[in-house]
Tab-separated table of C-alpha atoms in Angstrom:
chain	number	residue	atom	x	y	z
A	108	MET	CA	23.237	-31.166	75.613
A	109	GLY	CA	25.623	-28.937	73.887
A	110	ALA	CA	24.800	-25.134	73.636
A	111	ARG	CA	24.012	-24.046	70.002
A	112	VAL	CA	26.383	-21.751	68.520
A	113	ILE	CA	24.746	-18.436	67.337
A	114	GLY	CA	25.983	-17.534	63.463
A	115	SER	CA	26.725	-21.266	62.671
A	116	GLY	CA	25.335	-22.926	59.329
A	117	VAL	CA	22.409	-21.102	58.068
A	118	GLY	CA	22.746	-18.147	60.654
A	119	ARG	CA	26.192	-17.194	58.983
A	120	ALA	CA	25.017	-17.356	55.617
A	121	ALA	CA	22.028	-15.138	56.584
A	122	TRP	CA	24.416	-12.651	58.049
A	123	ARG	CA	26.614	-12.705	54.959
A	124	ALA	CA	23.559	-11.865	52.690
A	125	ILE	CA	22.371	-8.888	55.029
A	126	VAL	CA	25.935	-7.398	55.074
A	127	ALA	CA	26.181	-7.746	51.337
A	128	CYS	CA	22.862	-6.138	50.626
A	129	CYS	CA	23.824	-3.241	53.193
A	130	VAL	CA	27.137	-2.762	51.078
A	131	LEU	CA	25.227	-2.628	47.760
A	132	GLU	CA	22.933	-0.189	49.248
A	133	VAL	CA	25.672	2.284	50.542
A	134	ILE	CA	27.547	1.774	47.123
A	135	SER	CA	24.253	2.862	45.180
A	136	PHE	CA	23.475	5.618	47.503
A	137	SER	CA	27.202	6.904	47.137
A	138	ALA	CA	26.971	6.830	43.316
A	139	ALA	CA	23.720	8.572	43.488
A	140	MET	CA	24.873	11.446	45.655
A	141	ALA	CA	28.142	11.390	43.346
A	142	ALA	CA	25.876	12.083	40.461
A	143	VAL	CA	23.897	14.658	42.260
A	144	ASP	CA	26.974	16.481	43.056
A	145	LYS	CA	28.422	16.482	39.554
A	146	ARG	CA	25.173	17.744	38.246
A	147	ALA	CA	25.155	20.536	40.914
A	148	ASP	CA	28.747	21.457	40.140
A	149	ARG	CA	27.935	21.537	36.310
A	150	ALA	CA	24.686	23.752	37.075
A	151	ALA	CA	26.828	26.247	39.278
A	152	PHE	CA	29.576	26.422	36.611
A	153	VAL	CA	27.154	27.282	33.995
A	154	GLN	CA	25.392	29.774	35.868
A	155	ARG	CA	28.529	31.717	36.960
A	156	VAL	CA	30.583	31.237	33.754
A	157	GLY	CA	27.547	31.927	31.701
A	158	CYS	CA	27.124	35.109	33.335
A	159	GLU	CA	30.689	36.337	32.808
A	160	ILE	CA	30.308	35.372	29.001
A	161	ASP	CA	26.905	37.309	28.902
A	162	ARG	CA	28.168	40.396	30.547
A	163	ARG	CA	31.156	40.453	28.113
A	164	ILE	CA	29.010	40.139	25.067
A	165	ARG	CA	26.945	42.758	25.948
A	166	ILE	CA	29.908	44.899	26.481
A	167	VAL	CA	30.700	44.399	22.835
A	168	ALA	CA	27.404	44.495	21.585
A	169	ALA	CA	26.831	48.096	22.669
A	170	ARG	CA	29.918	49.066	20.816
A	171	PRO	CA	29.387	50.641	17.405
A	172	PRO	CA	29.791	48.481	14.319
A	173	GLY	CA	33.298	47.433	13.531
A	174	LYS	CA	35.952	44.557	14.162
A	175	ASN	CA	36.049	44.873	17.934
A	176	ARG	CA	32.808	43.215	18.486
A	177	PHE	CA	33.736	39.710	19.462
A	178	VAL	CA	34.310	37.870	22.842
A	179	ILE	CA	36.457	34.779	23.358
A	180	ALA	CA	36.412	32.427	26.279
A	181	GLY	CA	39.154	30.066	26.370
A	182	VAL	CA	40.647	27.290	28.683
A	183	PRO	CA	44.232	27.857	28.643
A	184	ALA	CA	45.325	24.786	30.428
A	185	LYS	CA	43.802	22.727	27.717
A	186	GLY	CA	45.676	24.319	25.046
A	187	HIS	CA	43.542	25.017	21.858
A	188	ALA	CA	40.295	25.123	23.667
A	189	TYR	CA	37.837	28.089	23.335
A	190	ALA	CA	34.441	29.294	22.286
A	191	GLN	CA	33.965	32.850	20.560
A	192	CYS	CA	31.069	34.880	19.672
A	193	LEU	CA	31.007	37.781	17.096
A	194	MET	CA	28.371	40.391	16.681
A	195	VAL	CA	27.914	40.898	12.862
A	196	GLU	CA	25.920	43.002	10.531
A	197	GLU	CA	25.584	45.887	12.815
A	198	GLY	CA	24.216	43.721	15.475
A	199	SER	CA	21.584	41.905	13.641
A	200	SER	CA	22.996	38.468	13.862
A	201	ILE	CA	25.360	36.691	16.169
A	202	LEU	CA	27.858	34.219	14.946
A	203	CYS	CA	29.426	31.860	17.604
A	204	GLU	CA	32.269	29.247	17.092
A	205	VAL	CA	33.679	26.235	19.192
A	206	ALA	CA	37.360	25.259	18.363
A	207	SER	CA	37.311	22.251	16.286
A	208	GLY	CA	41.039	21.623	15.979
A	209	PHE	CA	40.793	22.367	12.173
A	210	TYR	CA	43.349	25.387	12.676
A	211	LEU	CA	45.849	22.957	14.425
A	212	LYS	CA	46.325	20.856	11.088
A	213	GLN	CA	49.544	20.535	9.720
A	214	LYS	CA	50.359	20.214	5.849
A	215	GLY	CA	49.717	16.585	4.826
A	216	ASP	CA	47.182	16.075	7.685
A	217	PRO	CA	43.803	14.426	6.881
A	218	SER	CA	41.381	16.910	5.212
A	219	THR	CA	38.710	16.308	8.024
A	220	VAL	CA	38.983	16.305	11.643
A	221	GLU	CA	37.547	13.115	13.326
A	222	VAL	CA	34.694	14.340	15.723
A	223	PRO	CA	33.457	11.613	18.171
A	224	ALA	CA	29.524	11.072	18.403
A	225	ARG	CA	29.658	12.397	21.970
A	226	VAL	CA	30.978	15.800	20.804
A	227	ARG	CA	28.471	15.796	17.763
A	228	ALA	CA	25.592	15.093	20.099
A	229	LEU	CA	26.690	17.896	22.487
A	230	LEU	CA	27.363	20.418	19.746
A	231	ALA	CA	24.082	19.655	17.904
A	232	ALA	CA	22.085	19.887	21.143
A	233	GLU	CA	23.200	23.464	21.448
A	234	GLY	CA	22.511	24.336	17.704
A	235	PHE	CA	26.090	24.177	16.216
A	236	ASP	CA	27.012	22.428	13.009
A	237	THR	CA	29.291	19.585	13.636
A	238	ASP	CA	31.192	19.889	10.401
A	239	PRO	CA	34.829	20.838	10.918
A	240	SER	CA	36.119	20.505	7.273
A	241	GLU	CA	36.397	24.215	6.805
A	242	GLY	CA	37.049	25.655	10.154
A	243	ASN	CA	35.550	25.659	13.677
A	244	PHE	CA	31.975	24.393	14.613
A	245	GLN	CA	29.520	27.217	13.981
A	246	ARG	CA	26.192	28.526	14.904
A	247	HIS	CA	25.101	31.699	13.105
A	248	TRP	CA	21.579	33.162	13.767
A	249	THR	CA	19.483	36.330	13.870
A	250	PRO	CA	18.190	36.915	17.249
A	251	THR	CA	14.505	37.801	17.737
A	252	ASN	CA	15.161	38.781	21.343
A	253	LEU	CA	18.564	39.900	21.658
A	254	SER	CA	18.981	40.365	25.498
A	255	ALA	CA	17.433	36.999	26.291
A	256	GLU	CA	19.392	35.219	23.391
A	257	ILE	CA	22.655	36.662	24.729
A	258	GLU	CA	21.981	35.225	28.056
A	259	ALA	CA	21.078	31.873	26.481
A	260	THR	CA	24.335	31.958	24.610
A	261	GLY	CA	26.569	32.509	27.591
A	262	ARG	CA	25.043	29.231	29.394
A	263	SER	CA	25.368	27.313	26.140
A	264	LEU	CA	28.987	28.361	25.736
A	265	ALA	CA	29.787	27.818	29.408
A	266	GLY	CA	28.341	24.412	29.058
A	267	LEU	CA	30.302	23.520	26.235
A	268	LEU	CA	33.538	24.585	27.817
A	269	TYR	CA	32.585	22.107	30.708
A	270	ASP	CA	31.511	19.239	28.709
A	271	LEU	CA	34.155	19.402	25.961
A	272	TYR	CA	37.073	20.976	27.332
A	273	GLY	CA	37.108	19.964	31.183
A	274	ALA	CA	36.844	23.371	32.459
A	275	ARG	CA	35.544	23.046	36.259
A	276	THR	CA	35.923	26.293	37.971
A	277	PRO	CA	35.559	30.035	36.987
A	278	ASP	CA	39.267	30.437	37.243
A	279	ASP	CA	39.854	27.843	34.549
A	280	VAL	CA	38.337	30.112	32.032
A	281	GLU	CA	40.305	33.169	30.632
A	282	TYR	CA	38.540	35.856	28.135
A	283	GLU	CA	39.644	38.025	25.398
A	284	VAL	CA	37.625	41.453	24.685
A	285	PRO	CA	39.425	43.626	22.285
A	286	GLY	CA	40.446	46.826	23.851
A	287	ALA	CA	39.709	45.731	27.272
A	288	PRO	CA	42.570	43.519	28.722
A	289	GLU	CA	41.252	43.992	31.968
A	290	LEU	CA	38.491	41.889	31.308
A	291	ALA	CA	40.594	38.819	30.987
A	292	ARG	CA	40.432	37.483	34.400
A	293	ALA	CA	37.936	40.196	35.961
A	294	ALA	CA	34.912	38.678	37.912
A	295	LEU	CA	31.711	40.559	36.619
A	296	CYS	CA	29.358	38.504	38.121
A	297	VAL	CA	28.721	37.573	41.987
A	298	ALA	CA	28.857	33.810	42.924
A	299	PRO	CA	25.128	32.833	43.028
A	300	VAL	CA	25.599	30.050	45.582
A	301	ALA	CA	27.982	29.057	48.440
A	302	ARG	CA	29.103	25.829	46.557
A	303	LEU	CA	30.829	27.911	43.919
A	304	ALA	CA	33.752	28.005	46.487
A	305	TRP	CA	35.840	25.438	44.584
A	306	PRO	CA	37.657	23.131	45.483
A	307	HIS	CA	35.307	21.225	47.720
A	308	ALA	CA	36.697	21.233	51.408
A	309	ALA	CA	37.966	17.890	52.301
A	310	CYS	CA	35.823	15.889	54.684
């Protein structure tokens, strides 16, 4: 009687099914871990850059009323990509803007800037208007708790720099504070967690 060959016929099919299942599980696990890493990277960016924006807004908010009470946070590598905040009416209200591309229009261009649905959703979630027909996207409000709302504004703008303009590390962002050129690249906040050492080390 001939010996039965292990793995022949139904056996091979079963092994293929098991291997395929394992491969799918590995792919699913890898995708899940990648999603976790992306969320963690964004959270770390927002924490650090949000703090940097927060500190600079506090600096200009402490100044006497005048024209030099604004902060710009830009992403130079992306061109016309920035967010800015101005303390107005002697500090009783804040006007923040996110670049819409309106000021890049040339004579003869359409009167309105096309705004993708994804961008509208991101802006609306942070309280900004989504109409670029007359300028940048704006949010203008009177805070009831200035300190807490400056902190929240820093995080909000940092998130938009990440989501809209592709900023990924603190070094991607440059700041403008009137009368304080040393703050353009200064690190005013201590990195909160070790994973802020971008880029990730290779495996």
